[in-house]
PDB file of C-alpha atoms in Angstrom:
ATOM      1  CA  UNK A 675       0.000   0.000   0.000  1.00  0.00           C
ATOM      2  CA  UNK A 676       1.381   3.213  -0.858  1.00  0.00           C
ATOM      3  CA  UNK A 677       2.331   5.409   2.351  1.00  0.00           C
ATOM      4  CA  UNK A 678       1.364   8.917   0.517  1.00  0.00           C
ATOM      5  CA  UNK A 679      -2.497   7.762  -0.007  1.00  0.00           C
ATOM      6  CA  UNK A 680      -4.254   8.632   2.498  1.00  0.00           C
ATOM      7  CA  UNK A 681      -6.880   6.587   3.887  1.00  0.00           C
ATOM      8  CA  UNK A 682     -10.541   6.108   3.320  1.00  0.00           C
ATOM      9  CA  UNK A 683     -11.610   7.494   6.827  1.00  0.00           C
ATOM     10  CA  UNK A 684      -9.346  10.674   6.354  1.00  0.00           C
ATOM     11  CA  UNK A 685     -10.911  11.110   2.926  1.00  0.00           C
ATOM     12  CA  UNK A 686     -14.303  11.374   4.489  1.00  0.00           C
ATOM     13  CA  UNK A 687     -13.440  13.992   6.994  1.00  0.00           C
ATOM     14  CA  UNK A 688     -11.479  16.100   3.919  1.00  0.00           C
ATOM     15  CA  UNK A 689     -14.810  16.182   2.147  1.00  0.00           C
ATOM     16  CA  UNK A 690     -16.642  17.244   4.870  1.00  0.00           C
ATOM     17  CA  UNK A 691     -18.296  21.245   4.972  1.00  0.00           C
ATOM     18  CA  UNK A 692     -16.689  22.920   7.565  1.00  0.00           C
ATOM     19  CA  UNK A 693     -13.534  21.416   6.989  1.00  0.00           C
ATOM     20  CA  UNK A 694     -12.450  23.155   4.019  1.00  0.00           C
ATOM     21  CA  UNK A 695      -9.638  25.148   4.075  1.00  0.00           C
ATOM     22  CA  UNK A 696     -10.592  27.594   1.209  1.00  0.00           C
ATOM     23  CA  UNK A 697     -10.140  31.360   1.285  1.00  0.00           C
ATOM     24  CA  UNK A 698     -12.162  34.120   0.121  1.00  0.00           C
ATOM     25  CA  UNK A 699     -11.070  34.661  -3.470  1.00  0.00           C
ATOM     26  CA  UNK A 700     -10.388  38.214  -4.961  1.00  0.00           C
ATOM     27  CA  UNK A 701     -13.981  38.941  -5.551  1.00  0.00           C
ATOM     28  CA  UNK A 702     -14.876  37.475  -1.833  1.00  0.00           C
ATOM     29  CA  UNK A 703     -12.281  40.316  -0.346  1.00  0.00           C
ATOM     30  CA  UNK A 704     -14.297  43.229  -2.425  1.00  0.00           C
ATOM     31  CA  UNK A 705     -17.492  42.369  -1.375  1.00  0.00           C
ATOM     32  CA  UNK A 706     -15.993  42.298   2.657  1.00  0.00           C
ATOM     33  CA  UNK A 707     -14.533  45.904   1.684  1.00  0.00           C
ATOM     34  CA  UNK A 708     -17.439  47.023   0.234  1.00  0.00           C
ATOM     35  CA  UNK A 709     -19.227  45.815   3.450  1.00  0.00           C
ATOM     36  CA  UNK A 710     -17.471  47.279   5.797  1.00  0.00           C
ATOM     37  CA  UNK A 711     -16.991  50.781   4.229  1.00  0.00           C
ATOM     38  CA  UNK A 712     -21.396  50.448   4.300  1.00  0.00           C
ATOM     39  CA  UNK A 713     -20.988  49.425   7.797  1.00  0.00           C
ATOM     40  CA  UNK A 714     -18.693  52.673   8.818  1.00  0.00           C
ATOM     41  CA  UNK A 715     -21.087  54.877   6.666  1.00  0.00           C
ATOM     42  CA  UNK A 716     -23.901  53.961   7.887  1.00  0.00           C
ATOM     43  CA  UNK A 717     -22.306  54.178  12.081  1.00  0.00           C
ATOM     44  CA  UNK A 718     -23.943  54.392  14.102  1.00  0.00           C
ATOM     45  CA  UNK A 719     -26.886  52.984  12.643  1.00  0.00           C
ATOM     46  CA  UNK A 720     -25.545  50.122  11.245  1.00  0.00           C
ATOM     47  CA  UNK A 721     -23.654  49.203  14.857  1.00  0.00           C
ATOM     48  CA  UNK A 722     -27.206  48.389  16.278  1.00  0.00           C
ATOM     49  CA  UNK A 723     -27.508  45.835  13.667  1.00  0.00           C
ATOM     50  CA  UNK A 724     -24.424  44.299  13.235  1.00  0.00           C
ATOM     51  CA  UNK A 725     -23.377  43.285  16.754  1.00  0.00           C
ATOM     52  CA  UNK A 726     -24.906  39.834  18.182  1.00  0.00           C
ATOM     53  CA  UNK A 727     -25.104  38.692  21.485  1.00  0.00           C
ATOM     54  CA  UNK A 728     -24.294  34.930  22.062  1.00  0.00           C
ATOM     55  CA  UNK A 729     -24.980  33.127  25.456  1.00  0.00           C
ATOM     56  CA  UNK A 730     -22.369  31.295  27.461  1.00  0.00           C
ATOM     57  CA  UNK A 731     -24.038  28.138  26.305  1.00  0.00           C
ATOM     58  CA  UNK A 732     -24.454  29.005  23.026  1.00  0.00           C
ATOM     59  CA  UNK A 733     -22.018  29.446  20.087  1.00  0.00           C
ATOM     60  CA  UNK A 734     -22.380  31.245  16.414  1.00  0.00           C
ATOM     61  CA  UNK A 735     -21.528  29.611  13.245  1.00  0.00           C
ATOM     62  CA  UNK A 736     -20.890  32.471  10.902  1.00  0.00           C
ATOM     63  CA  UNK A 737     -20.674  32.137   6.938  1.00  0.00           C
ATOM     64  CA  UNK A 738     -19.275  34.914   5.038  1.00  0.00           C
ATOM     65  CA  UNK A 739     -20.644  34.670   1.161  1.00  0.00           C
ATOM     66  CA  UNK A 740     -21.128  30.834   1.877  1.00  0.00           C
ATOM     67  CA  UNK A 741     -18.191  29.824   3.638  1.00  0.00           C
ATOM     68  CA  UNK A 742     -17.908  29.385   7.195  1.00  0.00           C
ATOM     69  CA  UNK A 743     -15.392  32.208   9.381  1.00  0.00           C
ATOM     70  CA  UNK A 744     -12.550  30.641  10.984  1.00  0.00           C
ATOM     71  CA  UNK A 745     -13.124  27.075  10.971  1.00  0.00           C
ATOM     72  CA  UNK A 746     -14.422  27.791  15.113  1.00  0.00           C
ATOM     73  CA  UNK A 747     -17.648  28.957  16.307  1.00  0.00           C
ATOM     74  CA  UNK A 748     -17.913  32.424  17.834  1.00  0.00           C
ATOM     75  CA  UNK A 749     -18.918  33.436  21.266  1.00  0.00           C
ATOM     76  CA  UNK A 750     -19.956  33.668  24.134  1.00  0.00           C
ATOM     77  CA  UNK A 751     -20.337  37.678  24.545  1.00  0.00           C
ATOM     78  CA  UNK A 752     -20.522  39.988  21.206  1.00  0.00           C
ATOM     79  CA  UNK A 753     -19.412  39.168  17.733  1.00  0.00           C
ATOM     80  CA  UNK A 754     -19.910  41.433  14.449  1.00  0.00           C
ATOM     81  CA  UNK A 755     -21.441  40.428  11.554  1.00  0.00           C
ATOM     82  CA  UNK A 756     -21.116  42.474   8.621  1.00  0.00           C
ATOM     83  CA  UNK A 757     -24.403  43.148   6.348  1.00  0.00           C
ATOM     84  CA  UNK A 758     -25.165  41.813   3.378  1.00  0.00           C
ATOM     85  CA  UNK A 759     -22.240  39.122   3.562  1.00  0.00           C
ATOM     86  CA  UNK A 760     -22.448  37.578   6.941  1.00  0.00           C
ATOM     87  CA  UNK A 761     -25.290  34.748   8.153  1.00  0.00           C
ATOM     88  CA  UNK A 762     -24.838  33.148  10.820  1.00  0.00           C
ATOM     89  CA  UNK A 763     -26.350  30.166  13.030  1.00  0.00           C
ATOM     90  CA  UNK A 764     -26.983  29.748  16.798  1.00  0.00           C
ATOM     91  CA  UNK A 765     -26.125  26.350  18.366  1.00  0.00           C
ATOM     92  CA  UNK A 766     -27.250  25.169  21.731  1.00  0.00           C
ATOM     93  CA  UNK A 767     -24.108  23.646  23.697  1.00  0.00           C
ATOM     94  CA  UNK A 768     -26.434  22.295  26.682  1.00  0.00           C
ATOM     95  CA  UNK A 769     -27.130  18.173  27.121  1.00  0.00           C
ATOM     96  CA  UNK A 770     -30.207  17.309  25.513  1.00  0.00           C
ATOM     97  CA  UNK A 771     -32.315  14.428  26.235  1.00  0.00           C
ATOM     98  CA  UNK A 772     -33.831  12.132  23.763  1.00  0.00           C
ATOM     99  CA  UNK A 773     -36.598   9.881  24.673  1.00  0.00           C
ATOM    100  CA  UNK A 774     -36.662   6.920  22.248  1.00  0.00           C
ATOM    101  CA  UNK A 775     -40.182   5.710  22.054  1.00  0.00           C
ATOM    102  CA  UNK A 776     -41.442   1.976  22.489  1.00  0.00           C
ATOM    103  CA  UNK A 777     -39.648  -0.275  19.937  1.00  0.00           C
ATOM    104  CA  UNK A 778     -41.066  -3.672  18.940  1.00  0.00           C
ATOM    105  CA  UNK A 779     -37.708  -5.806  19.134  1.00  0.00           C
ATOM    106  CA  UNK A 780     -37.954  -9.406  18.041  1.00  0.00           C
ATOM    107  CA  UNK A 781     -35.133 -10.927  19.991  1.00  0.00           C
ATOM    108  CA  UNK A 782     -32.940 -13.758  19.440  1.00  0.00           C
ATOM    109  CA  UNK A 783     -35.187 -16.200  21.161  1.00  0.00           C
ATOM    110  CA  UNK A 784     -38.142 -15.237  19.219  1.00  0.00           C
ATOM    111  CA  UNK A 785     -39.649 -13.807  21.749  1.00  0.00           C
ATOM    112  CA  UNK A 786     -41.488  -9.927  20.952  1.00  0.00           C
ATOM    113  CA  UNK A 787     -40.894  -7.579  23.141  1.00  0.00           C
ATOM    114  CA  UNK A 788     -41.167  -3.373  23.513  1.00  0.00           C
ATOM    115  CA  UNK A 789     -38.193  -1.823  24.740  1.00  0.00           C
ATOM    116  CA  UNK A 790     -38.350   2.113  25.519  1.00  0.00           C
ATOM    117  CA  UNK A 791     -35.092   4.409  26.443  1.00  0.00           C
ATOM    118  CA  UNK A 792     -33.338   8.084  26.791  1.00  0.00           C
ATOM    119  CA  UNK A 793     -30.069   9.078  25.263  1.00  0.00           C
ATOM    120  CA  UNK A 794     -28.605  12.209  26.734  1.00  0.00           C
ATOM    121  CA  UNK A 795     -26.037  13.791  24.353  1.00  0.00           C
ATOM    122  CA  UNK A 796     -24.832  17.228  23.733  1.00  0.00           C
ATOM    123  CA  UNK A 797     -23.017  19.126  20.568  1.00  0.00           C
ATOM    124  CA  UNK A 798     -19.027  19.658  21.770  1.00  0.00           C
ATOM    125  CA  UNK A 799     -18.489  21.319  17.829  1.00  0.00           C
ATOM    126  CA  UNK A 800     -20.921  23.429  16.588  1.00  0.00           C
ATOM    127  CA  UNK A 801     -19.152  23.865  13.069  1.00  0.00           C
ATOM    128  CA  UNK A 802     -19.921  19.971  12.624  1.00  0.00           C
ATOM    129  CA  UNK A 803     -23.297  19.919  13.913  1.00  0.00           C
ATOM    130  CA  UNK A 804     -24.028  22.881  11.181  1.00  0.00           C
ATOM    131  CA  UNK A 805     -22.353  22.165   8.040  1.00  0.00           C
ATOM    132  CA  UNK A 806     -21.987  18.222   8.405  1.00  0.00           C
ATOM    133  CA  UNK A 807     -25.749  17.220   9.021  1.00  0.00           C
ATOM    134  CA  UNK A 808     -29.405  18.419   8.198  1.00  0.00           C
ATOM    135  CA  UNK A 809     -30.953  18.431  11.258  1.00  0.00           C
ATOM    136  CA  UNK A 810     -28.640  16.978  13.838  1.00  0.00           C
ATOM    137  CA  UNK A 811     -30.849  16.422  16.411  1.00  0.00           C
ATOM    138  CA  UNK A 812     -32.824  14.610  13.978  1.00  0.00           C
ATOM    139  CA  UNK A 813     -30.416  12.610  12.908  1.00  0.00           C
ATOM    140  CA  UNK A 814     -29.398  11.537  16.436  1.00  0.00           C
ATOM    141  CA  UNK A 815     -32.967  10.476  17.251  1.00  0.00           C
ATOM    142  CA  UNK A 816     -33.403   8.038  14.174  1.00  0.00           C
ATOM    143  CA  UNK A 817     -29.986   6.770  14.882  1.00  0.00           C
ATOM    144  CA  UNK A 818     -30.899   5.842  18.520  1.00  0.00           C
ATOM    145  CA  UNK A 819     -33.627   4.165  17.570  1.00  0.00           C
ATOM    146  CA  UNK A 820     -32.109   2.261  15.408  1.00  0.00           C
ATOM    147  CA  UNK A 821     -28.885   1.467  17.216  1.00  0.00           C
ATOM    148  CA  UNK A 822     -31.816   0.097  20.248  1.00  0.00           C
ATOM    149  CA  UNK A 823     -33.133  -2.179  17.861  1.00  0.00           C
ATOM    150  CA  UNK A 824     -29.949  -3.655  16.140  1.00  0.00           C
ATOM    151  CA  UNK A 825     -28.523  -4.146  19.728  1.00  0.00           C
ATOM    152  CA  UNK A 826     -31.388  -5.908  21.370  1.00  0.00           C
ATOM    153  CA  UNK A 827     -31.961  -7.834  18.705  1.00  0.00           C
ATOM    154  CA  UNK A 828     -29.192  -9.699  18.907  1.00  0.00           C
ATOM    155  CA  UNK A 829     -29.547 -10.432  22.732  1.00  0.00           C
ATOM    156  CA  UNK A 830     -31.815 -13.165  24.127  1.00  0.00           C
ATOM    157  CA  UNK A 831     -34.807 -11.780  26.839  1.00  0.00           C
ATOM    158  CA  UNK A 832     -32.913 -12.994  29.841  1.00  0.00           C
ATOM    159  CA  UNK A 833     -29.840 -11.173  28.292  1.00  0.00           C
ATOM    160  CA  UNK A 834     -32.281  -8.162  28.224  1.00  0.00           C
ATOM    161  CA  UNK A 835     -33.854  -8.451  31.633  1.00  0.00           C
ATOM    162  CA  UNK A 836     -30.568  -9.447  33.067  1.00  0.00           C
ATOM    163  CA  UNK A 837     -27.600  -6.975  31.748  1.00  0.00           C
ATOM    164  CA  UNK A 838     -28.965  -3.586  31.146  1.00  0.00           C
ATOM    165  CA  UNK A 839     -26.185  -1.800  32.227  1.00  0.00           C
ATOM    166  CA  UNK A 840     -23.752  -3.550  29.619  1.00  0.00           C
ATOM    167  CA  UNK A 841     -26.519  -3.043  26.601  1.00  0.00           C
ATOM    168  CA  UNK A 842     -27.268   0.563  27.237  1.00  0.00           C
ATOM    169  CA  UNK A 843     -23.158   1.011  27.420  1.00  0.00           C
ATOM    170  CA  UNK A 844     -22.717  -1.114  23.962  1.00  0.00           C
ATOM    171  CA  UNK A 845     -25.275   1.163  22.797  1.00  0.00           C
ATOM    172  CA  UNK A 846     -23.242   4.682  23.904  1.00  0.00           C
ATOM    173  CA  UNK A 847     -20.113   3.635  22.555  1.00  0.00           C
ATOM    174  CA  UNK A 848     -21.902   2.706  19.238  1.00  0.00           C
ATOM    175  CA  UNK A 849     -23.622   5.948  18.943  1.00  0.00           C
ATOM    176  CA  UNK A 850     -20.625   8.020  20.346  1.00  0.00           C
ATOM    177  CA  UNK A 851     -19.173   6.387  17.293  1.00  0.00           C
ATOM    178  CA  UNK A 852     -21.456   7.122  14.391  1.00  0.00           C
ATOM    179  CA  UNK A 853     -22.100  10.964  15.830  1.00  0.00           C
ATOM    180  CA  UNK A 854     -18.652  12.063  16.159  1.00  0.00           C
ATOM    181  CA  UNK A 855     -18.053  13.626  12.811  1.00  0.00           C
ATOM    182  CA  UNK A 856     -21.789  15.151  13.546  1.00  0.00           C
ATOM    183  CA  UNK A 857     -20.381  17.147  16.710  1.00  0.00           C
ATOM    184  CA  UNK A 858     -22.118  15.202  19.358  1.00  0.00           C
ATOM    185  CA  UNK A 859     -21.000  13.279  22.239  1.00  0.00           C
ATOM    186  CA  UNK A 860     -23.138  11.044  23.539  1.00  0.00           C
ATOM    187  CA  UNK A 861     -23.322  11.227  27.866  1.00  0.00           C
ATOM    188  CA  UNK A 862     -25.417   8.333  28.906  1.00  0.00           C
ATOM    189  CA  UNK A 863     -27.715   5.666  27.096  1.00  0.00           C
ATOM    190  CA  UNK A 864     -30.457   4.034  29.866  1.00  0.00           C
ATOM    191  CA  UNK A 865     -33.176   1.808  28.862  1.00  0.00           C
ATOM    192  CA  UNK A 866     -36.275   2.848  31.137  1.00  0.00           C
ATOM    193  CA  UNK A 867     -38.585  -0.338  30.475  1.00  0.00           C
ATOM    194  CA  UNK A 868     -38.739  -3.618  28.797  1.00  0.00           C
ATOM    195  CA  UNK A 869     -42.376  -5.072  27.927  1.00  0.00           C
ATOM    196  CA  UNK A 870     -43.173  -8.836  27.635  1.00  0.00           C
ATOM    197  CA  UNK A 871     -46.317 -10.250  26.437  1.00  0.00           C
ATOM    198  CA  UNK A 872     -48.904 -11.135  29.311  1.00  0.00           C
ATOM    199  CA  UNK A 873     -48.834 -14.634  28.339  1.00  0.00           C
ATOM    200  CA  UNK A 874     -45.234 -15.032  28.789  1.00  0.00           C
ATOM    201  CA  UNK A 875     -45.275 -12.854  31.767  1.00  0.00           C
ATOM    202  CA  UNK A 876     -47.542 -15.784  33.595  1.00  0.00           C
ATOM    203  CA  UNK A 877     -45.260 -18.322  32.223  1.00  0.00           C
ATOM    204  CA  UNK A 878     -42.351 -16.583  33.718  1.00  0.00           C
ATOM    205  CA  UNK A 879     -44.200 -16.104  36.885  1.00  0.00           C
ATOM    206  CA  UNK A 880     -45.471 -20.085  37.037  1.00  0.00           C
ATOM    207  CA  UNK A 881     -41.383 -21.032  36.374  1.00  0.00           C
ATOM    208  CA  UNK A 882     -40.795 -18.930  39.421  1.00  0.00           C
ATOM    209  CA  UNK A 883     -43.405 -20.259  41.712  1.00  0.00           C
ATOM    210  CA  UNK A 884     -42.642 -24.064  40.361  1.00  0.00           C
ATOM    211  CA  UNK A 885     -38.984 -23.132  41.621  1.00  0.00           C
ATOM    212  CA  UNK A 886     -39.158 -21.939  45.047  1.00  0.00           C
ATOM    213  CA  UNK A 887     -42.071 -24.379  45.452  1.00  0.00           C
ATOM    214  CA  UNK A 888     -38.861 -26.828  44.906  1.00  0.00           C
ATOM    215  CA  UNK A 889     -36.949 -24.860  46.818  1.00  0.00           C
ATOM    216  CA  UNK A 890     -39.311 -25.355  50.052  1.00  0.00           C
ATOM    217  CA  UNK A 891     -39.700 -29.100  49.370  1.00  0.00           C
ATOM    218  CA  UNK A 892     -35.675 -29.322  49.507  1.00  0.00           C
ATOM    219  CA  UNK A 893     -35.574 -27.164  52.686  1.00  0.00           C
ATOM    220  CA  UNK A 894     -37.937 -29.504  53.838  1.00  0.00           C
ATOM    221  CA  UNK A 895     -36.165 -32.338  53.559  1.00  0.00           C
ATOM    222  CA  UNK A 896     -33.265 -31.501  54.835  1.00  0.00           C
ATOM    223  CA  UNK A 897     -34.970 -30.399  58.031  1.00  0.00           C
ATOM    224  CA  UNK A 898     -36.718 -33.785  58.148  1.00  0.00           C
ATOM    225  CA  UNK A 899     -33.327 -35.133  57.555  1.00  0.00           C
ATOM    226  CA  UNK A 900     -32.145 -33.294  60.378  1.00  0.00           C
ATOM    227  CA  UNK A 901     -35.097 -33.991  62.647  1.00  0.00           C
ATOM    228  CA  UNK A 902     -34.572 -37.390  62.448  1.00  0.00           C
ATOM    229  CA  UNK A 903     -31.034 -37.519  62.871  1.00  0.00           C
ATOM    230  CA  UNK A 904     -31.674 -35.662  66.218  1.00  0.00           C
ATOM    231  CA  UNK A 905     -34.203 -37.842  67.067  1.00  0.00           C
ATOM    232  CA  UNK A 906     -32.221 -40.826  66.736  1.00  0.00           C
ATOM    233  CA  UNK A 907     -29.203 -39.515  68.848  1.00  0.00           C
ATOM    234  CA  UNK A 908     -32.035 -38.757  71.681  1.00  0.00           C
ATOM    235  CA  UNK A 909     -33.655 -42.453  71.660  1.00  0.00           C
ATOM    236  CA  UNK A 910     -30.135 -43.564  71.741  1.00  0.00           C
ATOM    237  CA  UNK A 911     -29.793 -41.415  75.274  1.00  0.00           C
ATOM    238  CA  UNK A 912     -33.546 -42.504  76.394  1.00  0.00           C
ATOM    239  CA  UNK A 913     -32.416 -46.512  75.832  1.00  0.00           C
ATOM    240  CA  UNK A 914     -29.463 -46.065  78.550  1.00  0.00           C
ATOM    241  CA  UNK A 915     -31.391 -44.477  80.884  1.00  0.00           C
ATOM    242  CA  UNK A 916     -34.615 -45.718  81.806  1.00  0.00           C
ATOM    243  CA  UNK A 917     -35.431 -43.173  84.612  1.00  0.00           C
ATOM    244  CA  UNK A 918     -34.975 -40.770  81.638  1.00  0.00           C
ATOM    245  CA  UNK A 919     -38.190 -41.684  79.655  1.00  0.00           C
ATOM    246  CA  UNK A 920     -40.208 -40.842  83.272  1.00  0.00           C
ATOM    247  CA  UNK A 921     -38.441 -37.543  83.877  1.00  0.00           C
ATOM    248  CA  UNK A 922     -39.267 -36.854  79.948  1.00  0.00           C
ATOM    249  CA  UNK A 923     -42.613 -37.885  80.627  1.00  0.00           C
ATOM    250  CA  UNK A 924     -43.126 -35.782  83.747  1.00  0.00           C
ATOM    251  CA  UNK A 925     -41.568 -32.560  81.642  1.00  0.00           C
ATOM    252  CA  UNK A 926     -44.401 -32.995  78.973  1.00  0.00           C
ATOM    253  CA  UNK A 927     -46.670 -33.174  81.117  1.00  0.00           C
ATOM    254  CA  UNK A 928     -45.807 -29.710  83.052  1.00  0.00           C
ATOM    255  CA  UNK A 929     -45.821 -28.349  79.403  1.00  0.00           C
ATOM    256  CA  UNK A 930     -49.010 -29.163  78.575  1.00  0.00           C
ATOM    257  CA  UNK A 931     -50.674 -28.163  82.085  1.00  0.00           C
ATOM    258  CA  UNK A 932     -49.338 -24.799  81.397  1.00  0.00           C
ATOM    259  CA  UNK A 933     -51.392 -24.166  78.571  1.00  0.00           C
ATOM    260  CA  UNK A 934     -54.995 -24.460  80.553  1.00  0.00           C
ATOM    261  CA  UNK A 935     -56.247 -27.553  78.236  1.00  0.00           C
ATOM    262  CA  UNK A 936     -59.225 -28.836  80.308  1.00  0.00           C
ATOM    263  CA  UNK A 937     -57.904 -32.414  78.565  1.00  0.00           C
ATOM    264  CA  UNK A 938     -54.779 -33.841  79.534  1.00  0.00           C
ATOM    265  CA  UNK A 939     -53.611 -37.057  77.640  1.00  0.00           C
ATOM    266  CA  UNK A 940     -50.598 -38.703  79.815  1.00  0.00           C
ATOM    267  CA  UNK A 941     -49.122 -42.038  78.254  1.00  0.00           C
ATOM    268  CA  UNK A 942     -47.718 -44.467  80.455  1.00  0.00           C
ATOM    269  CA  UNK A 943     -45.457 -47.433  80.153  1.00  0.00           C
ATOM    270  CA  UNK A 944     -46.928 -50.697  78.992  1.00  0.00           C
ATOM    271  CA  UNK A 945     -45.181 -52.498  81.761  1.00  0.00           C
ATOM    272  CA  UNK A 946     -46.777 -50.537  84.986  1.00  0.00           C
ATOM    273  CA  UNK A 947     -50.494 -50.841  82.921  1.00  0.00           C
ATOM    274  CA  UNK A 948     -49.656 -55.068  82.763  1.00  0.00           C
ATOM    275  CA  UNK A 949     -48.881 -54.562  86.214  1.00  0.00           C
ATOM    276  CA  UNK A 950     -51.867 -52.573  87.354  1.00  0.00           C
ATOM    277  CA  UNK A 951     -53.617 -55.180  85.301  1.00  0.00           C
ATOM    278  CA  UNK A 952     -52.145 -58.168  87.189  1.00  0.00           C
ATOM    279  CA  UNK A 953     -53.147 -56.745  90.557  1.00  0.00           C
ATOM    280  CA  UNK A 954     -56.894 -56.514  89.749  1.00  0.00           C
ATOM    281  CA  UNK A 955     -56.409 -59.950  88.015  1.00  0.00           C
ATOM    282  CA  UNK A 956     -55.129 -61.687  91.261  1.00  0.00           C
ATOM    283  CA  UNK A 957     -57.556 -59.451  93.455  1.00  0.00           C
ATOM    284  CA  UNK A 958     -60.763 -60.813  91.329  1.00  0.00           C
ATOM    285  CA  UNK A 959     -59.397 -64.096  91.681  1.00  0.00           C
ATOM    286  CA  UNK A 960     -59.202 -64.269  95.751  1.00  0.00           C
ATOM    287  CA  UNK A 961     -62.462 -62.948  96.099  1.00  0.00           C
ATOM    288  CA  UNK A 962     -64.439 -66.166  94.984  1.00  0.00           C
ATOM    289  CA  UNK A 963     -61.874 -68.196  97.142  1.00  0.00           C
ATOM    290  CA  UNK A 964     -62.862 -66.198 100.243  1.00  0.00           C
ATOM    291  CA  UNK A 965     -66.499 -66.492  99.412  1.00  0.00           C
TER     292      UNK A 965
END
């Protein structure tokens, strides 16, 4: 490749308007004489007319006989513009915010969807935002809308739903990109809301109860798991110690009396109701004998 050609990108920018680097030819510098000799004979008139006052955020594009002055804006404070040869333009420096309306996005899972955002941006050269595009606020609003849809389109929902912060800053650089030989610099790119269908928003919602539903049986079954592990460790204790099962009897029983039931159930040992049951046995038995 041959190191004097310059490249394709560079070309672009040379062809720009605004970038020129063109003079006023002879016939330019007559008309500016003739100009400013009206101007002086027409003082102080004509001094009422020809100075402008420019904001501090604002700047003046000025084109003398077509061509813009300086290759800079002007301002802020006062700037002259000469009659008859002089026009010039007012450009807003301030961040503006553009509210990209509802887009239907068909996403990479097929699913449809309506995705709404804001782009804040603001114009860092007004010479570019002038001569190098229509209506540059225009242009900036189709192009985020756009740039939404090409993004999110390639993303799945959950993608969506899940990394907003990383899509809306994919989107910035992409429009920071495309707008820079327009004079704009994009500040921030947030997507406000993201739409589903109704129908997939209860399918979402059954997934989600289905899943902590399975969540709760798991719990669950650990802590029966764990239950009966304790359990076992405490009949283990209970089988050394017989005298244990009475005291634990006893305990339940003061537990339950607190409460105020007017029914108390106590169980007691099989062994002491066979023995109760022997005595009345033997006792029913001696009576005939006696008789």
């Amino acid at each position: 490749m041959d190191p004097g050609a310059s490249s394709p990108e560079k070309q672009d920018k040379e062809n720009l308007v605004g970038i020129s680097s063109k003079r006023l030819g002879v016939c330019g510098w007559i008309l500016f004489s003739l100009s400013l000799l009206l101007m002086i004979l027409t003082f102080p008139i004509s001094i009422w007319m020809c100075l402008k006052i420019i904001k501090e955020y604002e700047r003046a594009v000025v084109f003398r006989l077509g061509r813009i002055q300086a290759g800079t804006a002007r301002g802020p404070g006062l700037i002259l513009v000469l009659p008859c040869i002089d026009v010039f333009v007012k450009v807003d420096l301030r961040t503006v915010p553009c509210n990209i309306p509802p887009q239907e996005i068909l996403t990479r899972d097929s699913v449809t969807t309506q995705v709404d955002g804001v782009v804040y941006y603001r114009i860092y050269s007004a010479v570019s935002a002038v001569a190098n595009v229509n209506d540059v606020h225009q242009a900036t609003f189709l192009l985020a809308q756009t740039t939404l849809r090409n993004v999110l389109g390639t993303q799945t929902l959950s993608q969506i739903l899940a990394g907003r912060e990383e899509i809306a800053h994919s989107i910035q650089t992409l429009l920071d990109d495309a707008t820079e030989l327009w004079g704009i610099r994009v500040a921030r790119v947030e997507i406000k809301d993201v739409r589903i269908p109704v129908q997939l928003q209860r399918s979402m919602a059954a997934e989600a109860e289905a899943t902590r539903e399975a969540r709760a049986r798991v719990l669950a079954a650990e802590g029966e798991m764990n239950a009966s592990k304790s359990l076992k460790s405490a009949s283990m204790v209970l089988a050394e110690s017989p005298i244990a099962l009475q005291l634990r009897y006893l305990q339940t029983l003061t537990t339950v009396a607190t409460e105020k039931n007017s029914t108390i159930v106590f169980p007691l040992p099989m062994n002491i109701l066979e023995g109760i049951g022997g005595v009345s046995y033997h006792n029913q038995q001696k009576v005939p004998n006696r008789a």
